[in-house]
Amino acid sequence: MTDNRKPKIILTGDRPTGRLHIGHYVGSLRNRVALQNSGEYDRIFIMIADAQALTDNADNPEKVRQNIIEVALDYISCGLDPEKSTLFIQSQVSELTELDFFYQNLVTVQRLQRNPTVKAEIQMRGFSESTAETDTKAGLPVGFFCYPISQAADITAFNATTVPAGEDQKPMIEQTREIVRKFNSTYGETLVEPEILLPDNSACLRLPGTDGKAKMSKSLGNCIYLSDSEDEIRAKVKGMYTDPTHLQVSDPGHVENNPVFTYLDAFCRDEHFEKFGGCFQGRKASFEFHNLDEVKAQYRAGGLGDVMIKNFLFEVINDTLKPIRERRRELEKNIPYVYDVLRKGSEEARAVAAGTLAAVKRSMRINYFDAGVLEELIKEQTEKYK
Ligand code: ATP
Ligand code: MG
């Protein structure tokens, strides 16, 4: 019996602009590990997007270079298993840039300008249209503006069906789907249309920063890193932005747009109350909660102080990060192994991307020197000049 099922393939990744944080974890990493271990996927490619990181860090390649190993250490510590998933470095797969080059002709500048994530990122980085034409620090680098097209190359090169990512990636996947449809309708059915896989918990779609800003982001410095020590996590949680109207413990509080509660929504499970319920026992007041809904109700009613909630949040986050941190410490002693994983993964990825590039060139009929094609071409052109 032949299996006609379309292979299920994952491609996703991260920019090596810093160590990974809990936003990455709940937005994408946790999902990737679960999907990897579900055994439902035929292949899983996890890319360290160094070339994409250079689009807004051209003057600082060292930062990108240093962070490749940080991201790889975070990956493996979180449970990505090099035996089951191919971990690779984007710049080592040069086929991706060739695909990008062909896809650029299928996208208009106007369409790119409409991409809401790119728009927000341009603003966040302070790139402005009015600055000196040669200043790539202040002006908008062409490569950065076009990175959604390069991302389409990354996804399609591996025939990915599924991209587990945070909400900010939605416009990127939509752009990729448009490129696939345009390519296939122009040159014939060749590329696979991917789907984004968002976390099903809405708190995880776009985890806010510890400062209350809309997104935890390496570039904003408002992160709790997966590799942070217990003391660092405790200090960051303690300093977190909460409800600014909750001035006295007795005041009614708001849980909406309160990052402390968003983090609890993202990390807390009922068993955490059995484990860390003691955090709600103070000298002045004590509470017994069994689930997060009860905590929220009390916070809204007033009488529950931020300190108690933050103590509990620290325990909950630390409970998740402790085993990751411990695996990382072990792995840090074996750096040659990590580079070996990346080298082998990049070789494997390259072979797959080369297959897609060959198919793309075949469909576009720019495979002039392929076996059999050259003979046909010579015949055709000789006829023309007869
Ligand atoms: P940079 O600031 O350099 O862009 P970043 O922190 O935004 O870094 P990326 O490498 O751009 O991280 O994102 C990698 C993946 O993590 C993407 O799938 C993205 O959707 C997800 N992600 C990043 N930040 C968050 C967040 N705060 N909440 C949920 N998912 C996130
Ligand atoms: Mg980003």
Tab-separated table of C-alpha atoms and ligand atoms in Angstrom:
chain	number	residue	atom	x	y	z
A	1	MET	CA	0.000	0.000	0.000
A	2	THR	CA	1.372	3.414	-0.878
A	3	ASP	CA	1.050	6.306	1.524
A	4	ASN	CA	-0.342	9.297	-0.357
A	5	ARG	CA	-0.539	11.457	2.741
A	6	LYS	CA	1.119	14.831	2.299
A	7	PRO	CA	4.193	14.913	4.581
A	8	LYS	CA	3.740	17.081	7.639
A	9	ILE	CA	6.774	19.341	7.966
A	10	ILE	CA	7.625	22.046	10.470
A	11	LEU	CA	9.911	25.018	9.861
A	12	THR	CA	10.369	27.706	12.435
A	13	GLY	CA	13.181	29.593	14.093
A	14	ASP	CA	14.546	32.560	15.962
A	15	ARG	CA	16.875	35.461	15.336
A	16	PRO	CA	20.182	35.128	17.221
A	17	THR	CA	19.971	38.646	18.645
A	18	GLY	CA	20.053	37.476	22.255
A	19	ARG	CA	19.325	34.553	24.532
A	20	LEU	CA	15.772	33.236	24.317
A	21	HIS	CA	13.156	34.478	26.762
A	22	ILE	CA	9.869	33.261	28.221
A	23	GLY	CA	7.958	34.989	25.369
A	24	HIS	CA	9.706	32.670	22.910
A	25	TYR	CA	9.020	29.753	25.200
A	26	VAL	CA	5.251	30.177	25.482
A	27	GLY	CA	4.840	31.635	21.974
A	28	SER	CA	6.630	28.941	20.049
A	29	LEU	CA	9.279	26.814	21.788
A	30	ARG	CA	6.959	24.925	24.143
A	31	ASN	CA	4.727	24.066	21.178
A	32	ARG	CA	7.652	22.924	19.047
A	33	VAL	CA	8.843	20.507	21.685
A	34	ALA	CA	5.322	19.075	22.120
A	35	LEU	CA	4.925	18.682	18.347
A	36	GLN	CA	8.345	17.083	18.067
A	37	ASN	CA	7.461	14.561	20.752
A	38	SER	CA	3.973	13.896	19.349
A	39	GLY	CA	5.574	11.882	16.549
A	40	GLU	CA	3.012	13.337	14.116
A	41	TYR	CA	5.522	15.213	11.995
A	42	ASP	CA	7.658	13.733	9.281
A	43	ARG	CA	10.371	16.354	9.581
A	44	ILE	CA	11.113	19.286	11.828
A	45	PHE	CA	13.513	22.076	10.867
A	46	ILE	CA	14.523	24.666	13.433
A	47	MET	CA	16.473	27.576	12.001
A	48	ILE	CA	18.751	30.054	13.711
A	49	ALA	CA	18.040	33.076	11.519
A	50	ASP	CA	21.439	34.788	11.562
A	51	ALA	CA	21.067	36.284	8.085
A	52	GLN	CA	17.741	37.799	9.072
A	53	ALA	CA	19.280	39.127	12.287
A	54	LEU	CA	21.927	40.889	10.175
A	55	THR	CA	19.237	42.850	8.324
A	56	ASP	CA	19.061	45.221	11.290
A	57	ASN	CA	22.458	44.439	12.826
A	58	ALA	CA	24.733	44.850	9.806
A	59	ASP	CA	27.175	46.914	11.848
A	60	ASN	CA	27.355	44.314	14.601
A	61	PRO	CA	27.919	40.847	13.139
A	62	GLU	CA	29.734	39.880	16.316
A	63	LYS	CA	26.510	40.169	18.310
A	64	VAL	CA	24.824	37.764	15.922
A	65	ARG	CA	27.805	35.406	15.905
A	66	GLN	CA	27.943	35.282	19.702
A	67	ASN	CA	24.241	34.575	20.038
A	68	ILE	CA	24.097	31.572	17.718
A	69	ILE	CA	25.411	29.298	20.448
A	70	GLU	CA	23.133	30.948	23.051
A	71	VAL	CA	20.044	30.155	20.991
A	72	ALA	CA	21.260	26.615	20.275
A	73	LEU	CA	21.896	26.012	23.999
A	74	ASP	CA	18.410	27.309	24.807
A	75	TYR	CA	16.858	25.055	22.144
A	76	ILE	CA	18.382	21.837	23.362
A	77	SER	CA	17.829	22.731	27.032
A	78	CYS	CA	14.124	23.243	26.323
A	79	GLY	CA	13.838	19.762	24.867
A	80	LEU	CA	14.453	20.160	21.145
A	81	ASP	CA	16.181	16.903	20.371
A	82	PRO	CA	18.785	16.920	17.564
A	83	GLU	CA	17.913	13.268	16.908
A	84	LYS	CA	14.347	14.269	16.070
A	85	SER	CA	14.674	17.850	14.804
A	86	THR	CA	17.163	19.378	12.372
A	87	LEU	CA	18.762	22.440	13.968
A	88	PHE	CA	20.588	24.622	11.459
A	89	ILE	CA	22.056	28.059	10.732
A	90	GLN	CA	20.315	30.081	8.024
A	91	SER	CA	23.404	31.666	6.428
A	92	GLN	CA	24.923	28.245	5.815
A	93	VAL	CA	22.117	27.349	3.414
A	94	SER	CA	22.914	29.646	0.500
A	95	GLU	CA	20.063	28.153	-1.563
A	96	LEU	CA	17.710	30.250	0.577
A	97	THR	CA	19.067	33.495	-0.842
A	98	GLU	CA	18.551	32.244	-4.396
A	99	LEU	CA	14.918	31.431	-3.675
A	100	ASP	CA	14.544	34.850	-2.051
A	101	PHE	CA	15.930	36.462	-5.211
A	102	PHE	CA	13.275	34.854	-7.399
A	103	TYR	CA	10.428	35.532	-4.953
A	104	GLN	CA	11.310	39.241	-4.797
A	105	ASN	CA	9.842	39.581	-8.286
A	106	LEU	CA	6.483	38.297	-7.068
A	107	VAL	CA	5.973	40.931	-4.353
A	108	THR	CA	5.346	44.664	-4.649
A	109	VAL	CA	6.899	47.361	-2.488
A	110	GLN	CA	3.344	48.519	-1.731
A	111	ARG	CA	2.429	45.089	-0.370
A	112	LEU	CA	5.493	45.024	1.881
A	113	GLN	CA	4.695	48.495	3.170
A	114	ARG	CA	1.324	47.202	4.349
A	115	ASN	CA	2.813	44.488	6.591
A	116	PRO	CA	1.769	45.525	10.130
A	117	THR	CA	4.585	43.633	11.908
A	118	VAL	CA	7.278	45.190	9.710
A	119	LYS	CA	5.638	48.598	10.201
A	120	ALA	CA	5.713	48.195	14.004
A	121	GLU	CA	9.289	46.906	13.966
A	122	ILE	CA	10.478	49.815	11.782
A	123	GLN	CA	8.943	52.216	14.256
A	124	MET	CA	10.366	50.363	17.268
A	125	ARG	CA	13.866	50.476	15.790
A	126	GLY	CA	13.537	54.161	14.967
A	127	PHE	CA	14.296	53.697	11.255
A	128	SER	CA	13.048	56.791	9.534
A	129	GLU	CA	12.527	57.769	5.921
A	130	SER	CA	13.889	61.245	6.339
A	131	THR	CA	17.444	60.349	7.392
A	132	ALA	CA	20.645	60.330	5.371
A	133	GLU	CA	20.490	57.914	2.462
A	134	THR	CA	23.717	56.169	3.361
A	135	ASP	CA	23.110	55.747	7.091
A	136	THR	CA	21.862	52.193	7.592
A	137	LYS	CA	21.633	52.737	11.342
A	138	ALA	CA	19.035	55.473	11.066
A	139	GLY	CA	17.563	54.844	7.610
A	140	LEU	CA	15.604	51.696	6.753
A	141	PRO	CA	17.898	48.952	5.372
A	142	VAL	CA	16.511	47.353	2.193
A	143	GLY	CA	17.239	43.893	3.590
A	144	PHE	CA	15.184	44.570	6.705
A	145	PHE	CA	12.269	45.930	4.709
A	146	CYS	CA	12.301	42.801	2.544
A	147	TYR	CA	12.781	40.198	5.258
A	148	PRO	CA	9.224	38.819	4.914
A	149	ILE	CA	10.237	37.644	1.416
A	150	SER	CA	13.371	35.993	2.756
A	151	GLN	CA	11.204	34.321	5.382
A	152	ALA	CA	8.986	32.945	2.604
A	153	ALA	CA	12.132	31.427	1.095
A	154	ASP	CA	13.031	29.823	4.439
A	155	ILE	CA	9.584	28.291	4.894
A	156	THR	CA	9.049	27.054	1.348
A	157	ALA	CA	12.580	25.669	0.948
A	158	PHE	CA	11.645	22.909	3.362
A	159	ASN	CA	8.102	22.403	1.994
A	160	ALA	CA	6.879	23.327	5.452
A	161	THR	CA	3.197	22.756	6.123
A	162	THR	CA	3.267	24.134	9.663
A	163	VAL	CA	4.985	27.108	11.283
A	164	PRO	CA	4.604	27.211	15.082
A	165	ALA	CA	5.071	30.876	16.000
A	166	GLY	CA	3.765	33.829	17.981
A	167	GLU	CA	1.046	36.157	16.744
A	168	ASP	CA	3.522	38.705	15.342
A	169	GLN	CA	4.356	36.145	12.654
A	170	LYS	CA	0.827	36.016	11.215
A	171	PRO	CA	1.465	38.662	8.531
A	172	MET	CA	4.681	36.845	7.547
A	173	ILE	CA	2.910	33.561	6.973
A	174	GLU	CA	0.161	35.340	5.036
A	175	GLN	CA	2.848	36.910	2.845
A	176	THR	CA	4.425	33.503	2.307
A	177	ARG	CA	1.072	32.005	1.324
A	178	GLU	CA	0.571	34.765	-1.243
A	179	ILE	CA	4.022	34.156	-2.719
A	180	VAL	CA	3.316	30.414	-2.938
A	181	ARG	CA	-0.001	31.004	-4.707
A	182	LYS	CA	1.565	33.510	-7.085
A	183	PHE	CA	4.490	31.221	-7.833
A	184	ASN	CA	2.313	28.166	-8.396
A	185	SER	CA	-0.164	29.992	-10.615
A	186	THR	CA	2.609	31.596	-12.680
A	187	TYR	CA	5.030	28.697	-13.047
A	188	GLY	CA	2.996	25.604	-12.157
A	189	GLU	CA	2.321	23.733	-8.921
A	190	THR	CA	5.663	23.604	-7.105
A	191	LEU	CA	5.565	25.117	-3.619
A	192	VAL	CA	3.655	24.097	-0.496
A	193	GLU	CA	1.352	26.592	1.237
A	194	PRO	CA	2.149	26.686	4.967
A	195	GLU	CA	-0.085	27.376	7.938
A	196	ILE	CA	0.804	29.186	11.127
A	197	LEU	CA	0.282	27.267	14.347
A	198	LEU	CA	-0.465	29.697	17.145
A	199	PRO	CA	-0.475	28.746	20.825
A	200	ASP	CA	-4.028	27.876	21.889
A	201	ASN	CA	-3.658	29.830	25.136
A	202	SER	CA	-4.380	33.479	24.229
A	203	ALA	CA	-1.951	34.802	26.891
A	204	CYS	CA	0.863	33.196	24.908
A	205	LEU	CA	0.151	34.807	21.552
A	206	ARG	CA	2.188	37.876	22.401
A	207	LEU	CA	3.609	37.823	25.902
A	208	PRO	CA	4.069	41.386	27.216
A	209	GLY	CA	7.350	42.638	28.657
A	210	THR	CA	8.080	42.913	32.380
A	211	ASP	CA	7.666	46.680	31.862
A	212	GLY	CA	4.085	46.202	30.629
A	213	LYS	CA	5.016	46.980	27.003
A	214	ALA	CA	2.976	45.074	24.414
A	215	LYS	CA	5.694	42.517	23.584
A	216	MET	CA	8.537	40.935	25.452
A	217	SER	CA	11.378	41.411	23.012
A	218	LYS	CA	15.135	41.017	23.073
A	219	SER	CA	15.419	44.420	21.425
A	220	LEU	CA	13.405	46.136	24.185
A	221	GLY	CA	15.317	44.764	27.177
A	222	ASN	CA	12.142	43.768	29.039
A	223	CYS	CA	12.736	40.034	29.145
A	224	ILE	CA	12.969	37.154	31.568
A	225	TYR	CA	15.504	34.886	29.891
A	226	LEU	CA	15.264	31.106	30.005
A	227	SER	CA	18.820	31.066	31.327
A	228	ASP	CA	18.296	33.694	34.039
A	229	SER	CA	19.354	32.605	37.535
A	230	GLU	CA	16.835	32.222	40.327
A	231	ASP	CA	17.952	35.571	41.792
A	232	GLU	CA	17.594	37.334	38.454
A	233	ILE	CA	14.082	35.967	37.943
A	234	ARG	CA	13.087	36.928	41.483
A	235	ALA	CA	14.375	40.495	41.005
A	236	LYS	CA	12.709	40.874	37.591
A	237	VAL	CA	9.357	39.589	38.863
A	238	LYS	CA	9.591	41.845	41.904
A	239	GLY	CA	10.148	44.878	39.657
A	240	MET	CA	7.326	44.019	37.256
A	241	TYR	CA	4.753	46.485	36.122
A	242	THR	CA	1.290	45.682	37.532
A	243	ASP	CA	-2.012	47.535	37.787
A	244	PRO	CA	-1.123	51.227	38.321
A	245	THR	CA	-4.523	51.876	39.946
A	246	HIS	CA	-3.926	49.218	42.617
A	247	LEU	CA	-2.252	51.564	45.087
A	248	GLN	CA	-3.404	50.146	48.420
A	249	VAL	CA	-3.701	46.427	49.063
A	250	SER	CA	-7.384	46.981	49.849
A	251	ASP	CA	-8.040	48.695	46.464
A	252	PRO	CA	-9.833	46.636	43.824
A	253	GLY	CA	-7.318	45.568	41.160
A	254	HIS	CA	-7.448	44.912	37.421
A	255	VAL	CA	-6.204	41.666	35.950
A	256	GLU	CA	-6.685	42.776	32.331
A	257	ASN	CA	-3.523	44.223	30.776
A	258	ASN	CA	-1.708	43.353	33.969
A	259	PRO	CA	1.391	41.401	32.887
A	260	VAL	CA	1.627	39.578	36.229
A	261	PHE	CA	-1.700	37.927	35.476
A	262	THR	CA	-0.855	37.398	31.812
A	263	TYR	CA	2.277	35.488	32.909
A	264	LEU	CA	0.185	33.466	35.361
A	265	ASP	CA	-2.273	32.682	32.546
A	266	ALA	CA	0.667	31.506	30.445
A	267	PHE	CA	2.484	29.417	33.071
A	268	CYS	CA	0.254	28.529	36.008
A	269	ARG	CA	-1.358	25.103	36.405
A	270	ASP	CA	-3.681	23.970	39.197
A	271	GLU	CA	-0.946	21.792	40.714
A	272	HIS	CA	1.104	24.926	41.349
A	273	PHE	CA	-1.404	25.806	44.088
A	274	GLU	CA	-0.658	22.571	45.936
A	275	LYS	CA	3.059	23.206	45.508
A	276	PHE	CA	3.296	26.958	46.186
A	277	GLY	CA	0.008	27.886	47.940
A	278	GLY	CA	2.103	29.013	50.916
A	279	CYS	CA	2.982	32.189	49.022
A	280	PHE	CA	-0.481	33.468	49.899
A	281	GLN	CA	0.056	33.063	53.651
A	282	GLY	CA	1.274	36.353	55.113
A	283	ARG	CA	1.534	37.915	58.532
A	284	LYS	CA	-1.280	40.381	57.893
A	285	ALA	CA	-3.501	38.316	55.586
A	286	SER	CA	-3.779	34.727	54.383
A	287	PHE	CA	-5.618	33.179	51.499
A	288	GLU	CA	-6.227	29.669	50.343
A	289	PHE	CA	-6.621	29.402	46.585
A	290	HIS	CA	-7.061	26.304	44.452
A	291	ASN	CA	-6.885	27.829	41.015
A	292	LEU	CA	-6.115	31.048	39.166
A	293	ASP	CA	-9.754	32.096	38.840
A	294	GLU	CA	-9.997	32.337	42.619
A	295	VAL	CA	-6.867	34.524	42.750
A	296	LYS	CA	-8.251	36.808	40.043
A	297	ALA	CA	-11.592	37.148	41.843
A	298	GLN	CA	-9.847	38.156	45.075
A	299	TYR	CA	-7.553	40.620	43.277
A	300	ARG	CA	-10.562	42.257	41.628
A	301	ALA	CA	-12.372	42.459	44.961
A	302	GLY	CA	-9.347	44.006	46.721
A	303	GLY	CA	-7.305	42.886	49.701
A	304	LEU	CA	-4.760	40.832	47.780
A	305	GLY	CA	-1.380	42.550	47.514
A	306	ASP	CA	0.966	42.485	44.528
A	307	VAL	CA	3.809	41.165	46.669
A	308	MET	CA	2.025	37.873	47.399
A	309	ILE	CA	1.068	37.389	43.773
A	310	LYS	CA	4.589	38.173	42.627
A	311	ASN	CA	6.048	35.684	45.105
A	312	PHE	CA	3.704	33.040	43.713
A	313	LEU	CA	4.481	34.033	40.098
A	314	PHE	CA	8.193	33.734	40.799
A	315	GLU	CA	7.709	30.151	42.065
A	316	VAL	CA	5.550	29.234	39.078
A	317	ILE	CA	8.009	30.595	36.507
A	318	ASN	CA	10.981	29.163	38.346
A	319	ASP	CA	9.307	25.751	38.474
A	320	THR	CA	9.228	25.729	34.655
A	321	LEU	CA	12.662	27.256	34.114
A	322	LYS	CA	14.631	25.308	36.734
A	323	PRO	CA	14.977	22.063	34.741
A	324	ILE	CA	15.743	24.050	31.568
A	325	ARG	CA	18.426	26.019	33.397
A	326	GLU	CA	19.943	22.850	34.850
A	327	ARG	CA	20.089	21.117	31.456
A	328	ARG	CA	21.711	24.243	30.029
A	329	ARG	CA	24.449	24.250	32.690
A	330	GLU	CA	25.288	20.665	31.703
A	331	LEU	CA	25.205	21.425	28.002
A	332	GLU	CA	27.451	24.474	28.437
A	333	LYS	CA	30.189	21.992	29.341
A	334	ASN	CA	29.874	20.397	25.916
A	335	ILE	CA	30.123	23.212	23.368
A	336	PRO	CA	31.771	20.991	20.683
A	337	TYR	CA	28.662	18.791	20.707
A	338	VAL	CA	26.399	21.809	20.127
A	339	TYR	CA	28.452	23.040	17.142
A	340	ASP	CA	28.492	19.518	15.762
A	341	VAL	CA	24.690	19.434	15.912
A	342	LEU	CA	24.521	22.760	14.045
A	343	ARG	CA	27.084	21.736	11.425
A	344	LYS	CA	25.379	18.447	10.654
A	345	GLY	CA	21.929	20.085	10.757
A	346	SER	CA	23.058	22.786	8.329
A	347	GLU	CA	24.368	20.154	5.899
A	348	GLU	CA	21.078	18.259	6.051
A	349	ALA	CA	19.054	21.447	5.621
A	350	ARG	CA	21.171	22.421	2.655
A	351	ALA	CA	20.441	19.167	0.843
A	352	VAL	CA	16.689	19.641	1.276
A	353	ALA	CA	16.751	23.308	0.207
A	354	ALA	CA	18.821	22.382	-2.857
A	355	GLY	CA	16.059	19.990	-3.915
A	356	THR	CA	13.430	22.739	-3.674
A	357	LEU	CA	15.643	25.239	-5.497
A	358	ALA	CA	16.121	22.740	-8.335
A	359	ALA	CA	12.337	22.241	-8.539
A	360	VAL	CA	11.796	26.020	-8.559
A	361	LYS	CA	14.302	26.499	-11.382
A	362	ARG	CA	12.704	23.633	-13.287
A	363	SER	CA	9.271	25.231	-12.977
A	364	MET	CA	10.649	28.611	-14.072
A	365	ARG	CA	12.498	26.847	-16.891
A	366	ILE	CA	15.804	28.414	-15.923
A	367	ASN	CA	17.463	25.031	-15.447
A	368	TYR	CA	19.278	25.390	-18.765
A	369	PHE	CA	22.051	22.903	-18.121
A	370	ASP	CA	20.088	20.120	-16.419
A	371	ALA	CA	20.403	16.665	-17.980
A	372	GLY	CA	18.222	16.509	-21.084
A	373	VAL	CA	17.314	20.189	-20.953
A	374	LEU	CA	20.414	21.495	-22.709
A	375	GLU	CA	19.921	19.096	-25.651
A	376	GLU	CA	16.317	20.319	-26.037
A	377	LEU	CA	17.413	23.930	-25.797
A	378	ILE	CA	20.091	23.497	-28.461
A	379	LYS	CA	17.575	21.767	-30.745
A	380	GLU	CA	14.998	24.516	-30.229
A	381	GLN	CA	17.405	27.383	-30.838
A	382	THR	CA	19.079	25.668	-33.795
A	383	GLU	CA	15.619	25.301	-35.388
A	384	LYS	CA	15.068	29.030	-34.853
A	385	TYR	CA	18.189	29.941	-36.824
A	386	LYS	CA	17.733	27.495	-39.629
B	1	ATP	P1	13.986	40.610	18.029
B	1	ATP	O1	13.672	41.694	19.006
B	1	ATP	O2	15.426	40.495	17.664
B	1	ATP	O3	13.062	40.608	16.831
B	1	ATP	P2	12.286	38.730	19.332
B	1	ATP	O4	12.368	38.668	20.806
B	1	ATP	O5	11.141	39.433	18.692
B	1	ATP	O6	13.667	39.269	18.813
B	1	ATP	P3	12.266	36.659	17.320
B	1	ATP	O7	13.521	35.892	17.114
B	1	ATP	O8	11.948	37.764	16.367
B	1	ATP	O9	12.311	37.246	18.816
B	1	ATP	O10	11.018	35.678	17.400
B	1	ATP	C1	11.135	34.278	17.413
B	1	ATP	C2	9.812	33.586	17.681
B	1	ATP	O11	9.345	33.858	18.995
B	1	ATP	C3	8.653	33.984	16.753
B	1	ATP	O12	7.877	32.837	16.509
B	1	ATP	C4	7.871	34.965	17.541
B	1	ATP	O13	6.508	34.974	17.172
B	1	ATP	C5	8.035	34.394	18.955
B	1	ATP	N1	7.970	35.462	19.951
B	1	ATP	C6	8.889	36.428	20.142
B	1	ATP	N2	8.516	37.236	21.145
B	1	ATP	C7	7.334	36.750	21.602
B	1	ATP	C8	6.426	37.159	22.637
B	1	ATP	N3	6.689	38.204	23.390
B	1	ATP	N4	5.313	36.406	22.836
B	1	ATP	C9	5.036	35.328	22.073
B	1	ATP	N5	5.850	34.905	21.072
B	1	ATP	C10	6.974	35.615	20.830
B	2	MG	MG	11.134	39.656	16.388
